[in-house]
Coordinates of C-alpha atoms and ligand atoms in Angstrom, one line a residue:
M1 CA 113.2 87.2 -41.3
L2 CA 112.2 90.3 -42.6
S3 CA 111.5 89.1 -45.9
Q4 CA 109.4 85.8 -44.2
L5 CA 107.8 89.0 -41.8
L6 CA 106.8 90.9 -44.6
L7 CA 105.4 87.9 -46.3
L8 CA 103.2 87.2 -43.4
F9 CA 102.0 90.6 -43.5
T10 CA 101.0 90.9 -47.1
A11 CA 99.5 87.5 -46.7
V12 CA 97.2 88.7 -43.7
L13 CA 96.9 92.1 -45.7
L14 CA 95.6 90.3 -48.7
C15 CA 93.1 88.3 -46.6
C16 CA 91.5 90.8 -44.6
G17 CA 91.1 92.9 -48.2
N18 CA 89.5 89.1 -49.7
C19 CA 88.4 87.3 -46.8
A20 CA 86.2 90.3 -44.7
F21 CA 83.3 89.6 -47.1
A22 CA 83.8 85.7 -47.4
T23 CA 83.0 85.3 -43.5
T24 CA 79.3 85.8 -42.4
V25 CA 76.0 86.9 -44.2
D26 CA 74.3 89.1 -41.7
W27 CA 70.6 88.4 -41.9
W28 CA 69.7 91.3 -44.9
E29 CA 72.5 90.4 -47.4
S30 CA 70.8 87.6 -48.3
A31 CA 66.8 88.5 -47.3
T32 CA 63.6 88.1 -49.0
L33 CA 62.1 91.4 -48.3
Y34 CA 58.2 91.9 -49.1
Q35 CA 56.5 94.9 -49.1
I36 CA 53.0 95.5 -47.3
Y37 CA 50.6 98.2 -48.9
P38 CA 48.8 98.2 -45.3
R39 CA 45.5 99.7 -46.8
S40 CA 45.4 96.7 -49.3
F41 CA 46.8 93.7 -47.2
M42 CA 44.1 92.4 -45.0
D43 CA 41.3 94.0 -43.3
S44 CA 40.3 93.1 -39.7
D45 CA 37.3 95.2 -39.3
G46 CA 34.9 94.9 -42.4
D47 CA 35.5 98.9 -43.2
G48 CA 36.9 97.9 -46.7
V49 CA 40.4 99.4 -45.7
G50 CA 43.4 97.0 -44.5
D51 CA 44.5 97.1 -40.9
L52 CA 47.2 96.7 -38.6
N53 CA 45.3 93.7 -36.9
G54 CA 44.9 92.5 -40.5
I55 CA 48.3 92.0 -41.7
T56 CA 48.8 90.4 -37.8
S57 CA 46.3 87.9 -39.0
R58 CA 48.2 86.7 -42.2
L59 CA 51.9 86.9 -40.5
E60 CA 52.1 83.2 -40.8
Y61 CA 51.5 83.6 -44.5
L62 CA 54.4 85.8 -44.6
K63 CA 56.5 82.8 -42.5
E64 CA 54.8 80.3 -45.4
I65 CA 56.1 81.9 -48.3
G66 CA 59.6 82.2 -46.8
V67 CA 59.3 86.1 -46.5
T68 CA 62.6 87.3 -44.1
A69 CA 61.1 90.9 -43.1
T70 CA 58.5 92.4 -44.6
W71 CA 58.1 97.0 -44.6
L72 CA 54.7 98.8 -44.4
S73 CA 53.9 101.5 -46.6
P74 CA 53.4 104.5 -43.9
I75 CA 50.7 103.7 -40.7
F76 CA 51.3 107.0 -39.1
E77 CA 48.9 109.5 -38.3
S78 CA 47.8 111.9 -41.4
P79 CA 45.8 113.5 -43.0
M80 CA 46.4 111.5 -46.1
A81 CA 46.7 114.1 -48.5
D82 CA 49.6 112.0 -50.1
M83 CA 48.4 108.2 -48.8
G84 CA 49.9 108.4 -45.6
Y85 CA 53.3 110.0 -47.3
D86 CA 51.9 113.4 -45.2
V87 CA 52.7 112.6 -41.5
S88 CA 51.2 114.6 -38.7
N89 CA 52.6 112.5 -35.9
F90 CA 55.6 110.2 -36.4
T91 CA 55.1 108.3 -33.1
N92 CA 51.4 107.9 -33.4
I93 CA 49.4 105.4 -35.5
D94 CA 46.6 106.3 -37.8
P95 CA 43.4 105.4 -36.5
L96 CA 42.5 103.9 -40.0
F97 CA 45.2 101.5 -39.5
G98 CA 44.6 100.5 -35.7
T99 CA 46.1 101.6 -32.2
M100 CA 49.4 101.7 -30.9
E101 CA 48.6 98.4 -28.8
D102 CA 47.6 96.8 -32.4
F103 CA 51.1 97.1 -33.6
D104 CA 52.7 95.7 -30.5
V105 CA 51.1 92.4 -31.0
M106 CA 51.9 92.6 -34.7
I107 CA 55.1 92.9 -33.8
A108 CA 55.4 90.5 -30.9
K109 CA 53.9 88.1 -33.2
A110 CA 56.2 88.6 -36.0
H111 CA 59.4 88.2 -33.8
K112 CA 57.8 84.9 -32.2
L113 CA 57.6 83.5 -35.8
G114 CA 60.9 84.6 -36.8
L115 CA 59.7 87.5 -39.0
K116 CA 61.1 91.0 -39.4
I117 CA 59.1 94.0 -39.4
I118 CA 60.2 97.5 -41.3
L119 CA 58.7 101.1 -41.2
D120 CA 58.5 103.3 -44.0
F121 CA 60.0 106.2 -42.5
V122 CA 59.4 109.6 -44.5
P123 CA 61.7 112.4 -43.2
N124 CA 62.0 115.0 -46.1
H125 CA 58.9 116.6 -44.9
S126 CA 55.8 116.5 -42.5
S127 CA 52.4 117.1 -43.0
D128 CA 51.3 120.9 -42.4
E129 CA 49.0 119.6 -39.9
C130 CA 52.0 118.4 -37.7
E131 CA 51.7 120.4 -34.7
W132 CA 55.7 121.4 -35.3
F133 CA 54.6 123.1 -38.4
Q134 CA 51.9 125.1 -36.8
K135 CA 54.3 125.6 -34.2
S136 CA 57.0 126.9 -36.4
I137 CA 54.4 129.1 -38.3
R138 CA 53.7 131.2 -35.1
R139 CA 57.5 131.1 -34.8
E140 CA 57.2 129.5 -31.6
D141 CA 60.7 129.1 -29.2
G142 CA 62.7 126.5 -30.9
Y143 CA 60.4 126.1 -34.1
D144 CA 61.2 128.9 -35.6
D145 CA 63.7 127.2 -37.9
F146 CA 61.8 123.7 -38.5
Y147 CA 61.0 124.3 -41.7
M148 CA 63.1 126.2 -44.5
W149 CA 61.1 129.0 -44.5
E150 CA 62.8 132.0 -46.5
D151 CA 61.5 135.8 -47.7
G152 CA 62.1 135.6 -51.2
K153 CA 63.2 138.0 -53.8
I154 CA 62.0 141.0 -55.4
D155 CA 61.9 140.9 -58.8
S156 CA 64.0 144.3 -60.0
Q157 CA 61.5 144.9 -63.0
T158 CA 57.8 144.4 -61.0
G159 CA 58.6 145.3 -57.9
E160 CA 57.1 142.2 -57.0
R161 CA 57.6 139.5 -54.4
V162 CA 59.2 136.2 -55.7
P163 CA 60.0 132.8 -54.6
P164 CA 63.8 132.5 -53.6
S165 CA 64.8 130.1 -56.4
N166 CA 63.5 128.5 -59.6
W167 CA 62.8 125.1 -58.3
V168 CA 59.7 122.9 -59.3
S169 CA 58.3 120.5 -57.0
V170 CA 58.1 116.7 -57.6
F171 CA 54.4 117.2 -58.0
S172 CA 55.2 120.3 -60.4
G173 CA 54.3 123.9 -59.6
S174 CA 56.8 125.9 -57.8
M175 CA 58.9 124.5 -54.5
W176 CA 57.9 127.8 -52.9
T177 CA 54.5 128.4 -51.5
W178 CA 53.6 131.7 -49.8
N179 CA 52.5 131.6 -46.0
E180 CA 49.8 134.4 -45.0
Q181 CA 50.8 134.1 -41.5
R182 CA 53.9 133.8 -41.3
Q183 CA 54.4 136.1 -44.2
Q184 CA 57.1 134.1 -45.8
Y185 CA 57.6 131.3 -48.3
Y186 CA 58.2 127.5 -47.0
L187 CA 59.8 125.3 -49.1
H188 CA 58.4 121.7 -50.2
Q189 CA 59.9 119.3 -52.2
F190 CA 56.4 117.7 -52.7
L191 CA 52.9 118.8 -52.2
A192 CA 52.6 122.3 -50.8
K193 CA 50.8 120.3 -47.8
Q194 CA 54.2 118.4 -47.4
P195 CA 56.7 121.1 -46.0
D196 CA 60.4 120.3 -46.1
L197 CA 61.8 119.8 -42.7
N198 CA 64.8 121.9 -42.4
F199 CA 67.8 119.1 -41.6
S200 CA 70.5 121.8 -40.8
N201 CA 68.6 122.2 -37.8
P202 CA 70.1 120.3 -35.4
M203 CA 66.9 120.7 -33.3
V204 CA 65.5 118.8 -36.1
R205 CA 67.7 116.2 -36.2
E206 CA 67.5 115.2 -32.8
Y207 CA 63.5 115.1 -33.4
M208 CA 63.7 112.6 -36.4
Q209 CA 66.5 110.8 -34.1
A210 CA 64.1 110.5 -30.9
V211 CA 61.1 109.1 -33.8
L212 CA 63.6 106.6 -35.2
Q213 CA 64.7 105.2 -31.0
F214 CA 60.9 105.7 -30.4
W215 CA 60.2 102.9 -33.1
V216 CA 63.3 100.7 -32.8
D217 CA 62.5 100.6 -28.7
R218 CA 59.2 99.0 -29.5
G219 CA 61.2 96.0 -31.7
V220 CA 61.4 97.5 -35.0
D221 CA 63.9 95.9 -36.7
G222 CA 64.9 98.5 -39.6
F223 CA 63.6 101.4 -41.4
R224 CA 62.8 102.3 -45.3
I225 CA 63.5 105.8 -45.4
D226 CA 61.4 107.5 -48.7
A227 CA 62.6 110.0 -50.6
V228 CA 65.9 110.0 -49.7
P229 CA 67.9 112.3 -52.2
H230 CA 65.2 115.2 -51.2
I231 CA 66.3 115.8 -47.3
G232 CA 68.9 118.3 -48.5
E233 CA 68.9 121.4 -50.6
K234 CA 71.8 123.6 -51.7
Q235 CA 72.3 127.1 -49.8
Y236 CA 75.0 129.7 -50.4
A237 CA 76.7 130.7 -47.3
N238 CA 75.3 134.1 -48.0
G239 CA 71.8 132.8 -47.6
T240 CA 70.7 132.7 -51.5
Y241 CA 69.5 129.8 -53.2
P242 CA 71.1 128.6 -56.5
D243 CA 68.4 128.5 -59.5
E244 CA 68.8 124.9 -61.3
P245 CA 69.7 125.0 -65.0
R246 CA 67.5 123.4 -67.8
S247 CA 67.2 119.7 -68.2
G248 CA 66.4 119.7 -71.7
W249 CA 64.1 116.8 -71.3
S250 CA 60.4 119.1 -70.8
D251 CA 59.2 122.3 -72.0
D252 CA 56.9 122.9 -69.5
P253 CA 58.2 125.4 -66.7
N254 CA 56.1 124.1 -63.9
S255 CA 57.1 120.1 -64.6
Y256 CA 59.8 118.4 -62.3
N257 CA 61.7 117.6 -65.2
Y258 CA 62.2 120.9 -66.5
H259 CA 65.1 121.3 -64.5
D260 CA 68.1 119.4 -63.6
H261 CA 68.0 118.9 -60.0
I262 CA 71.6 119.4 -58.9
Y263 CA 71.1 121.5 -56.3
T264 CA 67.6 119.8 -54.4
K265 CA 68.5 116.2 -55.1
D266 CA 71.5 113.7 -53.5
Q267 CA 73.5 117.0 -51.8
P268 CA 76.1 116.5 -49.5
L269 CA 74.0 117.3 -46.3
T270 CA 71.9 114.5 -46.9
L271 CA 74.7 111.9 -47.0
E272 CA 75.3 113.5 -43.9
V273 CA 72.1 112.5 -42.5
V274 CA 72.3 108.9 -43.6
Y275 CA 75.4 108.4 -42.2
E276 CA 74.1 110.2 -38.5
W277 CA 70.9 107.7 -38.7
R278 CA 73.5 104.1 -39.3
K279 CA 75.9 105.3 -36.8
F280 CA 73.2 105.9 -34.4
F281 CA 71.5 102.1 -35.1
D282 CA 74.9 101.0 -34.6
E283 CA 75.3 102.3 -31.3
Y284 CA 71.9 101.3 -30.3
K285 CA 72.6 97.9 -31.4
N286 CA 76.0 97.6 -29.7
Q287 CA 74.1 99.0 -26.5
N288 CA 71.1 96.7 -26.8
G289 CA 72.3 93.8 -28.1
G290 CA 70.0 91.8 -30.8
D291 CA 70.6 91.8 -34.7
T292 CA 71.5 94.3 -37.3
I293 CA 69.1 97.3 -37.9
A294 CA 68.4 97.5 -41.5
L295 CA 68.4 100.8 -43.1
I296 CA 66.8 100.6 -46.7
A297 CA 66.5 103.9 -48.8
E298 CA 64.6 104.5 -51.5
A299 CA 66.7 106.8 -54.2
Y300 CA 66.3 107.2 -57.7
S301 CA 69.6 108.1 -58.3
S302 CA 73.0 107.1 -60.1
V303 CA 74.6 104.0 -59.2
D304 CA 77.8 106.1 -58.3
V305 CA 75.7 108.3 -56.1
L306 CA 73.9 105.1 -54.3
S307 CA 77.6 103.8 -53.9
D308 CA 78.1 107.0 -51.4
Y309 CA 74.6 106.3 -50.1
I310 CA 76.1 102.8 -48.7
N311 CA 79.7 103.7 -47.7
N312 CA 82.1 106.8 -49.1
G313 CA 85.2 105.5 -47.8
T314 CA 85.3 107.1 -44.5
H315 CA 81.2 107.0 -43.4
A316 CA 78.8 103.7 -43.1
G317 CA 75.3 104.6 -44.5
T318 CA 72.3 102.5 -45.7
Q319 CA 73.0 99.1 -46.1
I320 CA 70.0 98.4 -48.9
P321 CA 69.7 101.4 -51.6
M322 CA 66.8 99.9 -53.3
N323 CA 68.0 98.7 -56.9
F324 CA 65.0 99.6 -59.2
N325 CA 67.1 98.5 -62.8
L326 CA 65.2 95.4 -63.2
M327 CA 61.9 97.6 -62.9
S328 CA 62.7 99.1 -66.3
L329 CA 62.3 95.3 -68.3
D330 CA 59.2 95.1 -70.3
S331 CA 57.4 92.5 -72.4
H332 CA 59.8 92.6 -75.3
S333 CA 63.0 92.5 -73.1
T334 CA 65.5 89.7 -73.4
A335 CA 67.9 87.5 -71.5
R336 CA 70.2 90.3 -72.5
N337 CA 69.1 93.3 -71.2
V338 CA 68.1 91.8 -68.2
E339 CA 72.2 90.9 -68.2
Q340 CA 73.0 94.8 -69.3
L341 CA 70.8 95.5 -66.3
T342 CA 72.4 93.7 -63.3
K343 CA 75.7 94.8 -64.8
V344 CA 75.3 98.7 -63.7
W345 CA 74.9 96.9 -60.6
M346 CA 77.7 94.5 -60.1
D347 CA 80.0 96.3 -62.0
T348 CA 79.7 99.4 -59.4
I349 CA 78.0 98.6 -56.4
W350 CA 79.1 94.5 -56.5
E351 CA 82.7 95.8 -57.2
R352 CA 82.9 98.3 -54.4
H353 CA 80.9 97.1 -51.1
H354 CA 79.8 93.2 -52.3
S355 CA 76.4 94.3 -52.0
A356 CA 72.9 93.8 -54.2
N357 CA 69.4 93.9 -54.2
W358 CA 66.5 93.5 -56.7
V359 CA 63.6 95.3 -56.8
L360 CA 60.8 94.1 -59.4
G361 CA 57.9 96.4 -58.2
N362 CA 56.8 99.2 -55.4
H363 CA 53.6 100.5 -55.0
D364 CA 54.4 103.7 -57.0
N365 CA 54.9 101.5 -60.1
D366 CA 52.8 99.3 -62.4
R367 CA 52.5 95.7 -61.7
L368 CA 55.1 93.4 -63.2
A369 CA 52.4 91.4 -64.8
T370 CA 51.0 94.6 -66.2
R371 CA 54.5 95.8 -67.2
M372 CA 55.7 92.5 -68.4
S373 CA 52.7 90.0 -69.1
Q374 CA 51.1 88.0 -66.9
R375 CA 53.1 84.6 -68.1
K376 CA 56.4 86.4 -67.0
V377 CA 55.6 86.9 -63.6
Y378 CA 57.3 83.3 -62.7
L379 CA 60.2 83.9 -65.0
M380 CA 60.8 87.6 -63.1
T381 CA 60.3 86.0 -59.4
M382 CA 62.8 82.6 -60.5
L383 CA 65.2 85.7 -61.5
V384 CA 65.2 88.1 -58.3
H385 CA 65.6 84.7 -56.0
A386 CA 68.2 83.4 -57.7
L387 CA 70.4 86.3 -58.0
P388 CA 72.8 86.8 -55.0
G389 CA 71.9 89.5 -52.3
T390 CA 68.2 90.6 -51.4
S391 CA 65.5 90.3 -53.2
V392 CA 62.3 92.7 -52.5
T393 CA 58.7 91.6 -53.8
Y394 CA 55.8 93.8 -53.6
Y395 CA 52.4 92.3 -52.0
G396 CA 50.8 90.5 -54.5
E397 CA 53.5 89.8 -57.1
E398 CA 53.8 86.2 -55.5
I399 CA 50.5 85.6 -56.6
G400 CA 50.8 87.5 -60.2
M401 CA 48.6 89.9 -59.2
S402 CA 48.1 92.7 -62.4
N403 CA 46.9 96.3 -62.6
V404 CA 43.1 96.8 -61.9
D405 CA 41.1 99.8 -63.7
T406 CA 40.3 101.9 -61.2
E407 CA 37.8 104.9 -60.9
C408 CA 38.4 108.3 -59.0
T409 CA 36.3 107.8 -55.6
E410 CA 36.1 110.0 -52.7
V411 CA 38.9 108.4 -51.1
S412 CA 41.1 108.2 -53.7
C413 CA 41.7 109.8 -57.5
E414 CA 45.6 108.6 -57.9
D415 CA 47.5 107.9 -61.1
R416 CA 48.9 105.1 -58.8
D417 CA 46.1 103.0 -57.5
P418 CA 45.5 100.2 -60.2
E419 CA 48.7 98.7 -58.6
R420 CA 47.4 99.3 -54.7
T421 CA 44.2 97.3 -54.9
P422 CA 43.5 94.7 -52.1
M423 CA 45.4 91.5 -51.8
Q424 CA 43.5 88.6 -53.4
W425 CA 43.3 85.8 -50.7
T426 CA 40.5 83.8 -52.1
N427 CA 37.7 83.0 -54.6
S428 CA 34.9 84.1 -52.1
A429 CA 33.4 87.4 -52.0
H430 CA 36.0 90.5 -52.3
A431 CA 38.8 87.9 -52.3
G432 CA 38.7 87.1 -49.0
F433 CA 40.2 90.8 -48.3
T434 CA 37.6 92.0 -46.3
T435 CA 34.1 90.7 -44.4
G436 CA 32.6 94.2 -45.0
P437 CA 30.3 95.5 -47.9
T438 CA 32.5 97.3 -50.1
T439 CA 36.3 98.0 -50.5
W440 CA 38.7 101.0 -50.7
L441 CA 39.8 100.1 -54.1
P442 CA 38.4 97.5 -56.7
V443 CA 39.1 93.8 -56.3
S444 CA 40.6 92.5 -59.3
S445 CA 38.4 91.0 -61.4
D446 CA 40.6 87.9 -62.1
Y447 CA 40.6 87.0 -58.3
E448 CA 38.9 83.6 -58.6
V449 CA 41.9 82.2 -60.6
I450 CA 44.7 84.5 -59.4
N451 CA 44.3 84.2 -55.6
V452 CA 46.5 82.6 -52.2
A453 CA 44.2 80.0 -51.7
T454 CA 43.8 78.4 -55.5
E455 CA 47.6 78.6 -56.0
R456 CA 48.6 77.0 -53.3
G457 CA 47.2 73.9 -54.4
V458 CA 48.6 73.8 -57.9
A459 CA 52.1 72.3 -58.0
R460 CA 53.6 74.4 -60.3
S461 CA 51.7 77.8 -59.7
T462 CA 53.6 81.4 -59.3
L463 CA 53.0 81.0 -56.0
Q464 CA 54.3 77.7 -55.1
I465 CA 57.6 78.8 -57.7
F466 CA 58.0 81.4 -55.1
K467 CA 57.5 79.2 -52.0
G468 CA 60.4 77.0 -53.8
M469 CA 62.8 80.0 -54.8
T470 CA 62.9 81.3 -51.1
K471 CA 63.4 77.7 -49.7
L472 CA 66.6 77.8 -52.1
K473 CA 67.5 81.0 -50.8
Q474 CA 68.7 79.1 -47.4
T475 CA 70.7 76.5 -49.1
P476 CA 74.5 77.0 -48.2
A477 CA 74.7 77.0 -51.7
F478 CA 72.3 80.7 -51.7
K479 CA 73.7 81.7 -48.7
A480 CA 77.4 81.3 -49.7
F481 CA 77.6 83.9 -52.0
K482 CA 79.8 86.1 -50.8
D483 CA 82.8 83.5 -51.4
D484 CA 84.6 83.7 -54.5
N485 CA 83.4 82.0 -57.3
G486 CA 80.1 81.4 -54.9
F487 CA 78.0 82.7 -58.6
S488 CA 78.1 83.2 -61.7
F489 CA 75.3 84.6 -64.0
G490 CA 74.5 86.0 -67.6
A491 CA 72.8 85.4 -70.8
V492 CA 73.9 82.3 -72.4
S493 CA 71.9 82.8 -75.3
E494 CA 69.6 86.2 -76.5
Q495 CA 66.8 84.8 -74.7
V496 CA 68.2 82.3 -71.9
F497 CA 69.8 84.0 -68.8
Q498 CA 71.5 81.7 -66.4
V499 CA 72.6 81.8 -62.9
V500 CA 74.9 79.6 -61.2
R501 CA 74.9 79.2 -57.4
T502 CA 77.8 76.9 -55.9
A503 CA 78.4 76.2 -52.3
V504 CA 82.0 75.4 -51.0
K505 CA 81.0 71.6 -50.6
R506 CA 80.5 71.4 -54.5
E507 CA 76.9 71.7 -54.5
E508 CA 75.6 73.3 -57.3
Y509 CA 72.3 74.9 -58.6
R510 CA 72.1 76.1 -62.1
I511 CA 68.8 78.4 -62.8
L512 CA 67.9 78.6 -66.7
I513 CA 65.3 81.0 -67.9
N514 CA 63.8 81.4 -71.2
M515 CA 62.3 85.1 -71.8
G516 CA 61.6 84.2 -75.2
N517 CA 58.4 82.5 -77.1
S518 CA 60.5 79.8 -78.7
I519 CA 62.4 76.9 -78.2
E520 CA 65.8 77.4 -76.7
Y521 CA 68.7 74.7 -77.6
L522 CA 71.8 74.6 -75.5
Y523 CA 74.9 73.0 -76.3
G524 CA 77.5 71.9 -73.7
L525 CA 76.7 74.3 -70.9
A526 CA 79.2 72.3 -68.3
N527 CA 80.7 69.3 -68.0
Q528 CA 78.0 67.5 -65.5
T529 CA 74.8 65.8 -65.1
M530 CA 72.3 67.6 -62.9
E531 CA 68.8 67.1 -61.7
Y532 CA 65.5 69.0 -62.1
V533 CA 64.5 70.3 -59.1
L534 CA 62.0 72.9 -59.8
L535 CA 59.8 73.8 -62.9
S536 CA 57.8 76.3 -64.4
P537 CA 54.4 76.0 -65.5
Y538 CA 55.2 75.4 -69.0
S539 CA 57.9 73.0 -68.3
P540 CA 57.2 69.5 -70.2
H541 CA 60.2 68.0 -67.4
S542 CA 59.5 66.0 -64.1
Y543 CA 60.9 66.4 -61.0
G544 CA 64.1 64.2 -60.3
E545 CA 64.3 63.9 -64.3
K546 CA 68.4 63.9 -65.1
V547 CA 69.8 65.6 -67.7
D548 CA 73.6 65.6 -69.3
L549 CA 74.6 69.2 -69.8
S550 CA 77.6 68.3 -72.0
Q551 CA 74.9 67.4 -74.5
R552 CA 72.2 69.4 -76.3
I553 CA 69.4 70.6 -74.0
Y554 CA 66.2 72.4 -74.6
L555 CA 64.0 74.9 -72.9
M556 CA 60.3 75.4 -74.1
P557 CA 58.6 79.0 -74.8
F558 CA 58.6 80.9 -71.4
E559 CA 60.2 77.7 -69.9
A560 CA 62.1 78.0 -66.4
V561 CA 64.2 75.6 -64.4
V562 CA 66.4 74.9 -61.3
L563 CA 69.0 72.2 -62.0
Y564 CA 70.8 70.6 -59.0
S565 CA 74.1 68.3 -58.4
S566 CA 76.3 67.7 -55.5
A567 CA 79.6 66.2 -55.4
E568 CA 78.1 62.7 -54.4
S569 CA 75.2 62.8 -57.1
S570 CA 77.5 63.3 -59.9
Ligands
NAG601 C1 52.2 112.8 -30.9 O1 51.1 112.3 -30.6 C2 51.9 112.0 -28.8 C3 50.8 110.9 -28.4 O2 49.1 111.5 -28.9 C4 52.0 112.9 -28.6 O3 52.4 112.6 -27.1 C5 53.4 114.4 -29.2 O4 53.0 115.1 -28.5 C6 52.5 114.3 -30.6 N1 53.5 114.4 -31.3 C7 53.6 115.8 -32.4 C8 54.4 116.5 -33.1 O5 52.3 116.1 -32.6
NAG602 C1 67.9 125.9 -40.9 O1 68.3 126.2 -39.5 C2 69.4 126.1 -39.5 C3 70.0 125.8 -38.3 O2 68.7 126.3 -36.8 C4 69.4 127.8 -39.5 O3 70.5 128.7 -39.5 C5 69.2 128.0 -41.0 O4 68.5 129.4 -41.1 C6 67.6 127.2 -41.3 N1 67.4 127.6 -42.8 C7 66.4 127.6 -43.2 C8 65.9 127.6 -44.6 O5 65.6 128.1 -42.5
NAG603 C1 75.4 134.5 -53.2 O1 76.7 133.6 -52.9 C2 76.7 133.2 -54.7 C3 77.9 132.2 -54.7 O2 78.6 132.7 -53.8 C4 77.0 134.2 -55.6 O3 76.8 133.4 -57.3 C5 75.6 135.0 -55.6 O4 75.5 136.3 -56.5 C6 75.6 135.8 -54.1 N1 74.4 136.7 -53.8 C7 74.1 137.3 -53.2 C8 72.7 138.4 -53.2 O5 75.0 138.0 -52.7
NAG604 C1 82.4 110.9 -46.4 O1 81.0 111.6 -45.8 C2 81.7 112.6 -44.6 C3 80.5 112.7 -43.9 O2 79.7 113.7 -45.0 C4 82.4 113.6 -44.9 O3 83.1 114.5 -43.7 C5 83.8 112.8 -45.7 O4 85.2 113.7 -45.8 C6 83.4 112.1 -47.0 N1 84.6 111.3 -47.1 C7 85.2 111.2 -48.3 C8 86.3 110.3 -48.7 O5 84.2 111.6 -49.4
NAG605 C1 60.4 109.3 -54.7 C2 59.0 109.8 -54.0 O1 58.6 111.0 -54.8 N1 59.2 109.6 -52.8 C3 58.0 109.7 -51.8 C4 58.4 110.9 -51.7 O2 57.3 111.5 -50.8 C5 56.1 111.8 -51.4 C6 55.1 112.8 -51.2 O3 55.1 112.1 -50.0 C7 55.6 110.7 -52.0 O4 54.5 110.8 -53.2 C8 56.9 109.2 -52.8 O5 56.4 108.5 -53.3
CA606 CA1 39.9 98.0 -41.5
CA607 CA1 64.3 118.0 -48.1

């Protein structure tokens, strides 16, 4: 009897261990995420700058291409010293993008269409023009410790006042800037115009939580948190700040790479804050109902650190710490390189949390077509949607937009402008982005060929492949990815990457991607016959054609295919 009970117990325990993952898949776990850079998506009023009404007018497009949720780069009130990543009021819309009413209309329409809206939250700092910072300079009641103020040290040799530590900001130069009025240094991990908030201060935490609440009350479905690792800094109990050691990667003491950032990145305080936000969202959902609020983190950190951001064993944090590994692929990368990069994630994060996401690009990096070449865009599109988990696409990548040579203008002079140019909608003036005479950044010269309207009409365009893949993501075989044997993937030759997705009822999809420029022959891949259901531009195969995988099969250079079989058909 006792042993039977024990057996029963063990069975239950085992099942909890394994089956907890096998049950339901929450919306964010297999979502198709899409990043919009609001300045460049769609202009509604002819001033050449994208805006909220523009986005609202294109929500049907997002629906059409199978997007689950879109995250918007910052739309908050800002002096735009860092393109909106310097927020002066966290609960106001910048007039450049529209009004709060425009925002409400956008959210309402998105929800009606079944789309979710995720906002970019920039907590590591505010603009120096934020009222909080102004109050802090004046040491107004409650705001005294809102930012990171310090007297600095007296250099024993020169007798001069020097910053409290040797820390170098991400954009180079000291992380500490002297403020004449307050007669103290303040800390800024980024620009001097972006003073860091003091997250050891309970009032700061309270204010930032109130900001999050403000937006979820307005219907926002999640947040992408900017620059997460930079939230907390190390300070000793005696009030001093430890200098950071040399990294050996740079000889320029003013460069961010000069130091190893062991005291200004991924500090325990940062994890604590992330856990606090997640707790707040979970409680909010428990009280108000609705879907899970997603917390996405931008953190260029190691997988071990990312693992702790998700869950450190006792506390849950971000559901989606963005996985930037695939962004290191270039035009020479092979299927084996893809395998190595995916393995890094699967061996740690998947092992520990059964969670995966794949990011191909964003507003801080070269476009996919530029990094890997135009004809590999659809290969990567197939890859990120074939892999289990969440896919993240930067606007314009679904049609294969490239970097554009931009020149400095009064509005912007950024080395990151080339990947931020206007979305290419049609082959008419300004690619249909605006009805006005100019655009804030130039439209790519390739817009007459690479645009939504044209690609919509071509059966095997990059856009149609994107749509085909997002549709597959909705099938049981793709949704069942937490079950044992739900998927497998890896390189089947140096150049061919394979992903197999299987549903419980023996429905199977097999995605084969040839990353190389020669014909690839594969022998005895599986003991079954499958059917071609999705084909890349250079494929000589046709839809509905059958292929016997126990025999030799071939893939043309840069060919990618999706094969299908079900228990009935084989
Ligand atoms: C932000 O703007 C709102 C509305 O104008 C205002 O009520 C609030 O005090 C502002 N907050 C800050 C920090 O300036
Ligand atoms: C941050 O706030 C805490 C709590 O209010 C305070 O003790 C600490 O001195 C502040 N830190 C800085 C660098 O101002
Ligand atoms: C402050 O504490 C740290 C760590 O315990 C120590 O290394 C440092 O020398 C102390 N500094 C001063 C000025 O007491
Ligand atoms: C997880 O983080 C929390 C909050 O920072 C901490 O109190 C707890 O000890 C950590 N748990 C583990 C297992 O490290
Ligand atoms: C990682 C990183 O640098 N993220 C953002 C943090 O904030 C700065 C300054 O606002 C942005 O430029 C970065 O993109
Ligand atoms: Ca506009
Ligand atoms: Ca900080």
